[in-house]
CSV table of C-alpha atoms and ligand atoms in Angstrom, one decimal:
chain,number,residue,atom,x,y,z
A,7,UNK,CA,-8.0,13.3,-18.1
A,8,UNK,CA,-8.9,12.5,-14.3
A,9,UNK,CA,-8.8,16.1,-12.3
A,10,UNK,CA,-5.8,14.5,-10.5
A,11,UNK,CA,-4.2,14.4,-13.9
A,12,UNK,CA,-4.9,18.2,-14.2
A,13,UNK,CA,-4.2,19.5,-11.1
A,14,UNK,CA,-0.8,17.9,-10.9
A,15,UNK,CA,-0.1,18.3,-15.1
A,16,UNK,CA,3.1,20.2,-14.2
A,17,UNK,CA,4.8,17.3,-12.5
A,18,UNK,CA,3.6,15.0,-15.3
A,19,UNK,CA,5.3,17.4,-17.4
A,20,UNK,CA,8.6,16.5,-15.4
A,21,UNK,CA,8.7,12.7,-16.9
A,22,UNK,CA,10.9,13.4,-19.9
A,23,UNK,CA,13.7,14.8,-17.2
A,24,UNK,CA,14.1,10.9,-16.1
A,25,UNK,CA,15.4,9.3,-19.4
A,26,UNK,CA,14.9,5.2,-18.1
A,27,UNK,CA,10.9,6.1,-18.1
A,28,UNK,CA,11.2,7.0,-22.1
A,29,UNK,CA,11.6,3.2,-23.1
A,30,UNK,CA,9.3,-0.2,-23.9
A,31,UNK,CA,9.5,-3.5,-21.7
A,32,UNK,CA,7.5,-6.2,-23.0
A,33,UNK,CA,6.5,-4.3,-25.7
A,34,UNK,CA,4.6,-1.7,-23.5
A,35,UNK,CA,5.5,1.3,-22.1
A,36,UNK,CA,7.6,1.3,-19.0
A,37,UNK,CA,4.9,1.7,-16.0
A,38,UNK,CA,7.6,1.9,-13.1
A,39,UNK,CA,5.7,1.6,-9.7
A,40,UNK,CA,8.9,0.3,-8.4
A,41,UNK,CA,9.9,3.8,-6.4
A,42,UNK,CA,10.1,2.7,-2.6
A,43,UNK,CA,12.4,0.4,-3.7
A,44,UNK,CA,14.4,2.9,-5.4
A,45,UNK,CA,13.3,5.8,-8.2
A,46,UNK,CA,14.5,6.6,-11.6
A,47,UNK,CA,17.0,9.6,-12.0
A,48,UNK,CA,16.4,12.8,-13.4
A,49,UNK,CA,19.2,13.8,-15.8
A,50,UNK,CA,20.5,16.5,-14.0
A,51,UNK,CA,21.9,13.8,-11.2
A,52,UNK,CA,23.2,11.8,-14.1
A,53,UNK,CA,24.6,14.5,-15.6
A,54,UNK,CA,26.3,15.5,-12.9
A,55,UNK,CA,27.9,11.9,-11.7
A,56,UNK,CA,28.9,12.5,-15.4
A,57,UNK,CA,30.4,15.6,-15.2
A,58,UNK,CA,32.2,14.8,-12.1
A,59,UNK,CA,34.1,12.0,-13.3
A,60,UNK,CA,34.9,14.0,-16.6
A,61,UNK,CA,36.3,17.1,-15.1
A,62,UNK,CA,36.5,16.9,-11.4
A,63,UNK,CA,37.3,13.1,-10.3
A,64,UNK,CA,39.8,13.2,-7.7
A,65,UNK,CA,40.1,12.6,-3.9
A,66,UNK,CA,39.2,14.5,-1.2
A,67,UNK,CA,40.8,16.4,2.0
A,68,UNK,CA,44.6,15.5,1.6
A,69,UNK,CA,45.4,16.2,-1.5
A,70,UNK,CA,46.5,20.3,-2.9
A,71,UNK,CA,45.7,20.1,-6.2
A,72,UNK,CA,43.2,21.7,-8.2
A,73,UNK,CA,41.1,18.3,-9.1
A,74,UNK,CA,41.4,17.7,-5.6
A,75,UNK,CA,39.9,20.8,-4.2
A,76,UNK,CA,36.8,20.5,-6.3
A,77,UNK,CA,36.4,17.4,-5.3
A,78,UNK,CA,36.8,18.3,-1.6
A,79,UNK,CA,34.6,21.8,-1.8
A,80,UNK,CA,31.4,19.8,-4.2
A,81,UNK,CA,31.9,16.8,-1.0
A,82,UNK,CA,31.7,19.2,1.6
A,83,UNK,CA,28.8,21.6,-0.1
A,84,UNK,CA,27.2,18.6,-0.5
A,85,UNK,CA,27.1,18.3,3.0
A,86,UNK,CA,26.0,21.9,3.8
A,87,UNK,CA,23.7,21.1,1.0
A,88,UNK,CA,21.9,18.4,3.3
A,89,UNK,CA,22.2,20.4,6.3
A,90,UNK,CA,19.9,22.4,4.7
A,91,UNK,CA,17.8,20.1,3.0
A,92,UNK,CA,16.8,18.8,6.5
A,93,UNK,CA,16.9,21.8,8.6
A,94,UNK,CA,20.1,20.4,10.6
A,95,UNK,CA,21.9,23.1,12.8
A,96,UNK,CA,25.6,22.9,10.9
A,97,UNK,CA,26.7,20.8,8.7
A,98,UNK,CA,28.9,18.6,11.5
A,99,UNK,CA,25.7,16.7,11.7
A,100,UNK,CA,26.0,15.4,9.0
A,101,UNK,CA,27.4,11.9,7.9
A,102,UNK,CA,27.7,10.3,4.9
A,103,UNK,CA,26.9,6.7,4.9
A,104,UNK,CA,25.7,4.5,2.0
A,105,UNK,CA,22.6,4.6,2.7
A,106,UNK,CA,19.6,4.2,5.7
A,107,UNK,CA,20.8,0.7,6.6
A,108,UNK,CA,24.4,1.7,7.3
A,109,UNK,CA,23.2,4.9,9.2
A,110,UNK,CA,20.9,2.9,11.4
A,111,UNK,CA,23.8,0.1,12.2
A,112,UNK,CA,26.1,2.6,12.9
A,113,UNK,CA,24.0,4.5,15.4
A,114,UNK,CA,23.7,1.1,17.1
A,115,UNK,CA,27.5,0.2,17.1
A,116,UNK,CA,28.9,2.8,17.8
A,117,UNK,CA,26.3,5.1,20.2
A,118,UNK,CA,23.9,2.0,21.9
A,119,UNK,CA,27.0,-0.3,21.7
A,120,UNK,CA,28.6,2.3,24.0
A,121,UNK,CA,26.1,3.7,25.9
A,122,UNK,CA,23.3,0.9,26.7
A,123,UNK,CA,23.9,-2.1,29.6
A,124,UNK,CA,22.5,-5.3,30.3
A,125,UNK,CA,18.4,-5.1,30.4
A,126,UNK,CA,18.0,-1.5,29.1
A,127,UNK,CA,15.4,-1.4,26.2
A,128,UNK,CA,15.1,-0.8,22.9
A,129,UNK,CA,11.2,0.2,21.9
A,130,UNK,CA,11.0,-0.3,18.0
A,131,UNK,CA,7.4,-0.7,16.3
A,132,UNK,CA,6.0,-3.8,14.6
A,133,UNK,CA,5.9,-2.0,11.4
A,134,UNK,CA,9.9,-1.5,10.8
A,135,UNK,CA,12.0,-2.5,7.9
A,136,UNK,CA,14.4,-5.2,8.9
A,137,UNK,CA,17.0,-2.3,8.4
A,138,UNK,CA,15.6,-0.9,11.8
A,139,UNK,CA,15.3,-4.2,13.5
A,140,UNK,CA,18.2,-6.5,12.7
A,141,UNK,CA,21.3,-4.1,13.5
A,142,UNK,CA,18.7,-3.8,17.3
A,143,UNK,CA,18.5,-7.4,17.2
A,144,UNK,CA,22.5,-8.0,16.8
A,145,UNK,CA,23.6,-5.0,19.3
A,146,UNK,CA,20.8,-6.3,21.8
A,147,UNK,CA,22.5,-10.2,21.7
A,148,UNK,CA,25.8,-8.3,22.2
A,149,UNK,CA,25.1,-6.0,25.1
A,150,UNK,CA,22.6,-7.9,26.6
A,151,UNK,CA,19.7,-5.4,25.8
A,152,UNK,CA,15.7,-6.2,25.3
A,153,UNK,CA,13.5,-5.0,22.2
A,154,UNK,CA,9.9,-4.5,22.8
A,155,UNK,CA,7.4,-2.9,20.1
A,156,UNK,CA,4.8,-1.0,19.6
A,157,UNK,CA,2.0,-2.9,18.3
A,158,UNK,CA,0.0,-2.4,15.0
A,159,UNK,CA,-3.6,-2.7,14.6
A,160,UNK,CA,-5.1,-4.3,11.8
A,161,UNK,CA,-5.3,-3.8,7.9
A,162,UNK,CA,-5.4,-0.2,8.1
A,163,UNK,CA,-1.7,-0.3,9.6
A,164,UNK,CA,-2.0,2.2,12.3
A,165,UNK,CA,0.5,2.3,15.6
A,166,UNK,CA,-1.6,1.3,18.7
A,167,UNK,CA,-0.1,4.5,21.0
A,168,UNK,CA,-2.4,3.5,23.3
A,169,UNK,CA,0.3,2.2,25.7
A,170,UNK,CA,3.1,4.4,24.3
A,171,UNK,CA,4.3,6.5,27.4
A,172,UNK,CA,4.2,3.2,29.5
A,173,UNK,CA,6.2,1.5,26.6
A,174,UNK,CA,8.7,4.3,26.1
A,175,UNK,CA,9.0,5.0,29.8
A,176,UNK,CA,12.7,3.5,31.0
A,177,UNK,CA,13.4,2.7,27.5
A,178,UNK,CA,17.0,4.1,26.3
A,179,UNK,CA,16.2,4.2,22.7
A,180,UNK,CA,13.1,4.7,20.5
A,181,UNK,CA,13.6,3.7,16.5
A,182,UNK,CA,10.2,4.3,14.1
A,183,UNK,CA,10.3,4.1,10.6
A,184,UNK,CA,8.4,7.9,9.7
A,185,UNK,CA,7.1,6.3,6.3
A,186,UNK,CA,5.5,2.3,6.5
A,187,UNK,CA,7.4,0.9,3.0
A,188,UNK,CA,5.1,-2.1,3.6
A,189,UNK,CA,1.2,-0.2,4.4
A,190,UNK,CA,2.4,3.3,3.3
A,191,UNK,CA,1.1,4.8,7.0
A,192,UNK,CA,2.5,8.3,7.7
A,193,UNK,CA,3.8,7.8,11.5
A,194,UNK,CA,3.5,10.9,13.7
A,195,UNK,CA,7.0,11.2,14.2
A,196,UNK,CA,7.2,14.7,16.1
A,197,UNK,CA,5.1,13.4,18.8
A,198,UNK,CA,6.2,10.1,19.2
A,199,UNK,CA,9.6,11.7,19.5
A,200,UNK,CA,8.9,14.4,21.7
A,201,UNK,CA,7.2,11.5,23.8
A,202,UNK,CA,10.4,9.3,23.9
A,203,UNK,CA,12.3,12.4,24.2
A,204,UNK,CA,10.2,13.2,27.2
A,205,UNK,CA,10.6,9.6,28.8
A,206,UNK,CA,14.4,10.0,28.6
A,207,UNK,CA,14.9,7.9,25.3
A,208,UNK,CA,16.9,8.5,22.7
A,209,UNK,CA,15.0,9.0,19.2
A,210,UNK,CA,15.8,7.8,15.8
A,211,UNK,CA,14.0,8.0,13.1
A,212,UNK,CA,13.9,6.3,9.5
A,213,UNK,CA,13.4,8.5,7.2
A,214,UNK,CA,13.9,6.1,4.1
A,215,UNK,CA,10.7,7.0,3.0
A,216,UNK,CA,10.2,10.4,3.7
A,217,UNK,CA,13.2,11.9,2.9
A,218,UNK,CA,13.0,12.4,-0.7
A,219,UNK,CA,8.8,13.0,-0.6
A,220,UNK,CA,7.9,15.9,2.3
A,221,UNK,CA,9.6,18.1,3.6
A,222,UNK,CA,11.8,17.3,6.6
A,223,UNK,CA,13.0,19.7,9.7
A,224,UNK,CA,14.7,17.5,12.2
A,225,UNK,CA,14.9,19.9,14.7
A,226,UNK,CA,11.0,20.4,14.1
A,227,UNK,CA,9.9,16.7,14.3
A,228,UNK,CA,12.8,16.6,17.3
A,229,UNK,CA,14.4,13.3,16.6
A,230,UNK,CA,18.2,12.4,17.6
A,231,UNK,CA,19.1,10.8,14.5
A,232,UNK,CA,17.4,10.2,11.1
A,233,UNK,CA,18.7,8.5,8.2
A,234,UNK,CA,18.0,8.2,4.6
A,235,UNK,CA,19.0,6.7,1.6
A,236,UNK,CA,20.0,8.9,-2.0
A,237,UNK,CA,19.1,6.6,-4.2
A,238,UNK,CA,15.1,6.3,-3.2
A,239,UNK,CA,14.9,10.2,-3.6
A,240,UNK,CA,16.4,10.6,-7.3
A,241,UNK,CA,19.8,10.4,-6.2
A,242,UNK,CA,22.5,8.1,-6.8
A,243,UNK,CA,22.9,4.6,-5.3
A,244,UNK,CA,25.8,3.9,-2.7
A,245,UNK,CA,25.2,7.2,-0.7
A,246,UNK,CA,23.0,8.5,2.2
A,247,UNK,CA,23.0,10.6,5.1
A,248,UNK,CA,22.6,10.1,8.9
A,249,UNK,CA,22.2,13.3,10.7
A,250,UNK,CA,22.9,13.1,14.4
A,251,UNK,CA,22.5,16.0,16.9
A,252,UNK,CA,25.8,17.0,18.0
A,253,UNK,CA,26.1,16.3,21.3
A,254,UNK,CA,25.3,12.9,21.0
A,255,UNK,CA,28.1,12.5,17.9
A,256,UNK,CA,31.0,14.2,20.4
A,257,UNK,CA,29.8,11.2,23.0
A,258,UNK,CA,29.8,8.1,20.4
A,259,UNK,CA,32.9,5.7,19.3
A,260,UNK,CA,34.1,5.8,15.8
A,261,UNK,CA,32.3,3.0,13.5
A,262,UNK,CA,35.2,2.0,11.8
A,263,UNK,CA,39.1,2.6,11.7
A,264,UNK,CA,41.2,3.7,8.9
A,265,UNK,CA,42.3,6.6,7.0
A,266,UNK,CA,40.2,10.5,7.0
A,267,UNK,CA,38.7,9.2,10.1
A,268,UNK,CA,41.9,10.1,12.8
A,269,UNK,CA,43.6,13.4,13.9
A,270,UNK,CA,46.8,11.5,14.5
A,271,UNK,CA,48.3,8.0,14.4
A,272,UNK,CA,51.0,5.4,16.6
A,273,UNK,CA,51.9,2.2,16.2
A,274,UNK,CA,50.3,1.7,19.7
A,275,UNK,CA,47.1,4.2,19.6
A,276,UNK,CA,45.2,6.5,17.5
A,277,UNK,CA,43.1,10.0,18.0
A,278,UNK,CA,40.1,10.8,16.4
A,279,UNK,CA,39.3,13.8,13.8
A,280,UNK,CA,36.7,15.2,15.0
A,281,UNK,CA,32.6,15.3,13.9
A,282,UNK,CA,31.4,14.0,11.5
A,283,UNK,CA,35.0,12.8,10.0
A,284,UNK,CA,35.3,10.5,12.6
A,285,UNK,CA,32.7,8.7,11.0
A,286,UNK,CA,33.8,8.5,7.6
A,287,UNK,CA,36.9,6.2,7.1
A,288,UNK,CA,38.2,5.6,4.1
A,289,UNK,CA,37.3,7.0,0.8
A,290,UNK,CA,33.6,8.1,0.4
A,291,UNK,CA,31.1,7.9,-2.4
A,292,UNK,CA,32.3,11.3,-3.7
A,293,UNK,CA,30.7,10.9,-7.2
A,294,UNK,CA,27.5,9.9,-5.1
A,295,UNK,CA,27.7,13.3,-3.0
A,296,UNK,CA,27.7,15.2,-5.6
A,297,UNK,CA,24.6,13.2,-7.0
A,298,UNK,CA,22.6,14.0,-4.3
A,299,UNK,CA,23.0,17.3,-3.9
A,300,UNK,CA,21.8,17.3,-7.9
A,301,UNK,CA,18.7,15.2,-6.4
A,302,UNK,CA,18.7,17.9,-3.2
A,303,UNK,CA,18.5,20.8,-5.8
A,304,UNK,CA,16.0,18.7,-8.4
A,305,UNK,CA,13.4,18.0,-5.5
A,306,UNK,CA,13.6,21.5,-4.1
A,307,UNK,CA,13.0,23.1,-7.7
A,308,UNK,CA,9.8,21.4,-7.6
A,309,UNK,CA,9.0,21.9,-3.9
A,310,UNK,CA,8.6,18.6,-1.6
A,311,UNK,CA,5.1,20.0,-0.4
A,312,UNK,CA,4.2,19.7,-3.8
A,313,UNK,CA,5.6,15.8,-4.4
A,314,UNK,CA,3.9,15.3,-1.2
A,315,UNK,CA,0.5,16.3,-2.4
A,316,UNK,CA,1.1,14.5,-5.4
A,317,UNK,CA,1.8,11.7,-4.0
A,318,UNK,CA,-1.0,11.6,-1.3
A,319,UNK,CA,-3.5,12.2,-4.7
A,320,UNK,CA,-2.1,9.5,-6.4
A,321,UNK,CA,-2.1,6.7,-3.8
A,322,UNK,CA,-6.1,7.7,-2.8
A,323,UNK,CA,-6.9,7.5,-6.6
A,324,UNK,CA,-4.8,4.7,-6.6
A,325,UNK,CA,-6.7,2.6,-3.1
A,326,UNK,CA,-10.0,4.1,-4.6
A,327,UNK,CA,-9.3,2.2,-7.9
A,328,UNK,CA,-8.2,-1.1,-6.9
A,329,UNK,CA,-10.8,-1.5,-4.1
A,330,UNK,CA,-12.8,-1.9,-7.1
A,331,UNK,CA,-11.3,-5.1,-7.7
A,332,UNK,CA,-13.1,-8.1,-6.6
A,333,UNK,CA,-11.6,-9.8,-4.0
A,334,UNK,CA,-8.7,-7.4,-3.7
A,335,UNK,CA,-7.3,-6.9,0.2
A,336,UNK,CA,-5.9,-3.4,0.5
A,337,UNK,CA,-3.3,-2.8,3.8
A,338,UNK,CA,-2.6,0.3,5.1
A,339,UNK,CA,-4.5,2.8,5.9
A,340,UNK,CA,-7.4,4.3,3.2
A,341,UNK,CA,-6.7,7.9,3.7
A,342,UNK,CA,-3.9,9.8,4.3
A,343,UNK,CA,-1.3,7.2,3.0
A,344,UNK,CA,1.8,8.1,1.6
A,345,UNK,CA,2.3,7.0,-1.8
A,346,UNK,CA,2.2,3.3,-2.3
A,347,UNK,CA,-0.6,1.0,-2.0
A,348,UNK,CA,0.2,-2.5,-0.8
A,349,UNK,CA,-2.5,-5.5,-1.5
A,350,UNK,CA,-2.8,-9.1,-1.9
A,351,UNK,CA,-5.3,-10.2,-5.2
A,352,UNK,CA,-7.5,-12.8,-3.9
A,353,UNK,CA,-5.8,-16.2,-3.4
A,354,UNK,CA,-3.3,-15.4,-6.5
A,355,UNK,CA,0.6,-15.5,-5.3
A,356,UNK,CA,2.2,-12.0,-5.1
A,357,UNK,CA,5.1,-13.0,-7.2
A,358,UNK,CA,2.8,-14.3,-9.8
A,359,UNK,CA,1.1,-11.0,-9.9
A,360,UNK,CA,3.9,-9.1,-10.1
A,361,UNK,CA,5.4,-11.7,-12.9
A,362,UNK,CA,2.1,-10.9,-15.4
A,363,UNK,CA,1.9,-7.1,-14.7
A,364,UNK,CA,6.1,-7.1,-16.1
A,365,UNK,CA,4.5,-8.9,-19.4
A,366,UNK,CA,2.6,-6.1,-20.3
A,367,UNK,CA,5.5,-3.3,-18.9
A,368,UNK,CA,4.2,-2.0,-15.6
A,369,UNK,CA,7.1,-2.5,-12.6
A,370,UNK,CA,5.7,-3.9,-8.9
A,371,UNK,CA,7.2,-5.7,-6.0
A,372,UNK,CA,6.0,-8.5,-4.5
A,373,UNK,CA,7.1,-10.1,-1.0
A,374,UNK,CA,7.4,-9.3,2.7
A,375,UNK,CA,9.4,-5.9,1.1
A,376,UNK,CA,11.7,-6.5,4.1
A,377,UNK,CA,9.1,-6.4,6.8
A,378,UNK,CA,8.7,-9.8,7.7
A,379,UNK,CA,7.1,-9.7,11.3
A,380,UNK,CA,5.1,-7.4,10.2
A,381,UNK,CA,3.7,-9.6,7.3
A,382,UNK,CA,3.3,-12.5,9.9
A,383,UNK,CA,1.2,-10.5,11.9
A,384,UNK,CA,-1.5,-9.4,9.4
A,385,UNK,CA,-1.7,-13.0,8.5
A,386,UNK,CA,-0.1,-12.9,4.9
A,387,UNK,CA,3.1,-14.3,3.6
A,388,UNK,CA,3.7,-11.5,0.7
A,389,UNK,CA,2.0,-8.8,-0.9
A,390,UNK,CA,2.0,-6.9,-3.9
A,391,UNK,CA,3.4,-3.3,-3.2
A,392,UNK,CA,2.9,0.0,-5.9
A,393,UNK,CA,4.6,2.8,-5.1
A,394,UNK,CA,4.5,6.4,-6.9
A,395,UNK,CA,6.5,9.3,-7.2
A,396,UNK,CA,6.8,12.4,-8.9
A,397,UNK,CA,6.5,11.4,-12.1
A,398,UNK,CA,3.5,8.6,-11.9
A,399,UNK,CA,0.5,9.9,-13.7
A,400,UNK,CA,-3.2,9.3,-13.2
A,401,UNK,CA,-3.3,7.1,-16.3
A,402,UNK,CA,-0.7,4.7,-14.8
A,403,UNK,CA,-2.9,3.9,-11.9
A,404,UNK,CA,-5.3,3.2,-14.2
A,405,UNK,CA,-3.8,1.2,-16.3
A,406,UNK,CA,-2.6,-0.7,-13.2
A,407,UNK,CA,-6.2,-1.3,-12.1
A,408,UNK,CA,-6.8,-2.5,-15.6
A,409,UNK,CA,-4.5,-5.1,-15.7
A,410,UNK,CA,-4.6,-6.3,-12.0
A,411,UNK,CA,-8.9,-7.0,-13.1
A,412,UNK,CA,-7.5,-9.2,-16.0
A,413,UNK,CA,-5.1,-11.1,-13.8
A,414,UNK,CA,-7.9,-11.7,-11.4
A,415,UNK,CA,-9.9,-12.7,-14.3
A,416,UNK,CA,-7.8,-15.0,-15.7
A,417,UNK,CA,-6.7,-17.0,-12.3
A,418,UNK,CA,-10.8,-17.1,-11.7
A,419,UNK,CA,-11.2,-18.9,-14.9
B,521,LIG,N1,13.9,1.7,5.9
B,521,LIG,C1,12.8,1.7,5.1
B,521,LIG,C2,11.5,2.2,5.6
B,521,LIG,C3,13.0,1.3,3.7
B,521,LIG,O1,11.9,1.3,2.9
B,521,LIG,C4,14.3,0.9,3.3
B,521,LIG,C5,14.4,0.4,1.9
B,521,LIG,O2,13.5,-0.1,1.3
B,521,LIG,C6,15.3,0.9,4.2
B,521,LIG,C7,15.1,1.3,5.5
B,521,LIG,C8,16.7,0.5,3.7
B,521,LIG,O3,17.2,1.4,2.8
B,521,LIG,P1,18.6,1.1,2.1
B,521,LIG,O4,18.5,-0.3,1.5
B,521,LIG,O5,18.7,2.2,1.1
B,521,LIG,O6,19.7,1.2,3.1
């Protein structure tokens, strides 16, 4: 046993919680290093999708029935629920989306497709997910607005902020992912927000990442907005939150029309409920609410400064291990790296990798993991991404070094 192994033997402890890790694939154990694309699911959120359907499955807000107002008080705890998970000031900040993606295109229909003009700017980094730069790219082309970035240096993926008050000066709206999917760099999101904040921008931040890894206070780091996804944070797929500081909600369009999202309705116009219904029409992911705020409750029991150092331990054991490797490339930065290690294995195809680590059971992802530009300006096409969470052990890393040294060796051959 590694003294990471020991020192983090309770969260180890947790793997029998998450039933899809307790199986074979290829005739090996499951090693699933798979988790920034999305994690496994502790019982208790399956348990409780479960339970909903079984007893409580209705829908919510109009109806007076009992089925209906459990379905209407879990929906709405759920949202008091992630209030509190992320330290938002009332509930009414929060919206239910289905996921980081939709939160992020609806900031930019329906607050920058309101608010921004011909030539304003949009400052965005060279290190975001597609998710954070093609709804930009679409509302730019329709209003008429320019994207500028903030550049990365290097392998070791870190934000050049030597030019960020000039860059963020004038601009209308900063976007930064907190978490790099793609190098696993840990942005300084408080001050880079407070900066933009400073310079008059609006700030949004992308907390796929994060959310479900360390704790978050959005009215600590001092963002605008900050989305996330359920489903990368031991919730359910299909749901998300976007959390939006009131003021700017009260001053934004709806996204979409329809039903739950109005206070009244004529055949010629229409008023709007107010926050944050506006922004939900039509039915929601209720089953998926309820979900997270299982997931909410699972992570909390544990304590996300705890998954946080765990993961932090893991991904230096893990960079430390593979380094080993001969002719390994490691991105991202060496220390302080949130928990995934991204790499490309000599001249051997990422998908090729990933394909022969699946034979013997252990789960990667190869590609540009939606960050194209960014792979084109380190100079690689794809790479080979591990990612931990709470339940990867020690001995997975290991094994993972293991077999990425016989892939090597048997493409050198
Ligand atoms: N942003 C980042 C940093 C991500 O890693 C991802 C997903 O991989 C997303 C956004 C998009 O999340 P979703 O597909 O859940 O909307």
């Amino acid at each position: 046993m590694t003294g990471g192994a020991e020192a983090f033997a309770d969260l180890e402890a947790r793997r029998g919680d998450f039933p899809a890790l307790d199986q074979e694939v290829n005739g090996n154990r499951l090693v699933y290093l798979d988790n920034a694309a999305t994690s496994q699911k502790p019982r208790a959120v399956i348990e409780e999708v479960r339970r909903f359907y079984e007893r409580d499955n209705s829908n919510v807000h109009r109806g007076v029935h009992e089925l209906s107002n459990r379905a209407t008080l879990g929906f709405e705890g759920a949202r008091r629920r992630a209030a509190e998970f992320i330290g938002a000031a009332t509930p009414e900040e929060i919206i239910f989306t289905r996921g980081t993606t939709e939160g992020i295109n609806l900031v930019a229909a329906a607050w920058a497709g309101r608010h921004l003009r011909p030539g304003d700017r949009i400052l965005l980094t060279e290190m975001e997910h597609h998710s954070n730069l093609v709804p930009w790219q679409i509302l730019a082309a329709r209003v008429g607005a320019e994207i500028e970035f903030v550049p990365v240096v290097g392998d070791e993926g870190l934000l050049d902020l030597s030019g960020f008050d000039a860059r963020v000066r004038g601009a209308r709206l900063f976007a930064c992912t907190h978490i790099s999917n793609a190098l696993g760099t840990i942005n300084p999101v408080k001050e880079l927000c407070a900066r933009a904040r400073a310079a008059g921008a609006v700030a949004l931040v992308d907390a796929a990442q994060s959310a479900g890894h360390a704790p978050l206070d959005v009215r600590e780091i001092g963002c605008d907005f900050l989305a996330f996804s359920g489903h990368k944070m031991a919730g359910p797929t299909g749901i998300g939150i976007l959390y939006g500081r009131r003021e700017l909600l009260e001053k934004m369009d709806p996204y979409q029309g329809g039903g739950e999202m109005i206070s009244s309705v004529h055949f010629e116009h229409s008023a709007w409920a107010p926050v944050p219904h506006k922004f939900e029409a039509g039915t929601p992911d209720i089953s998926g609410a309820f979900g997270l705020r299982a997931a909410m409750d699972y992570l909390d029991a544990i304590g996300r400064e705890r998954i946080m150092a765990h993961d932090l331990a893991l991904a230096e054991y893990a960079y430390a291990r593979l380094a080993e490797i001969p002719g390994i490339r490691l991105l991202g930065p060496a220390r302080g790296r949130a928990g995934l290690v991204s790499f490309v294995l000599g001249d051997i195809h990422a998908h090729d990798v990933v394909m022969l680590a699946d034979r013997v059971g252990i789960a990667l992802r190869g590609g540009h993991h939606c960050t194209q530009p960014l792979h084109r300006r380190l100079g690689v096409e794809s790479t080979v991404r591990a990612s931990f969470y709470l339940y990867n052990t020690f001995a997975e890393v290991d094994r993972l070094a293991d077999v990425l040294r016989e892939i090597r060796r048997y493409f050198s051959r």
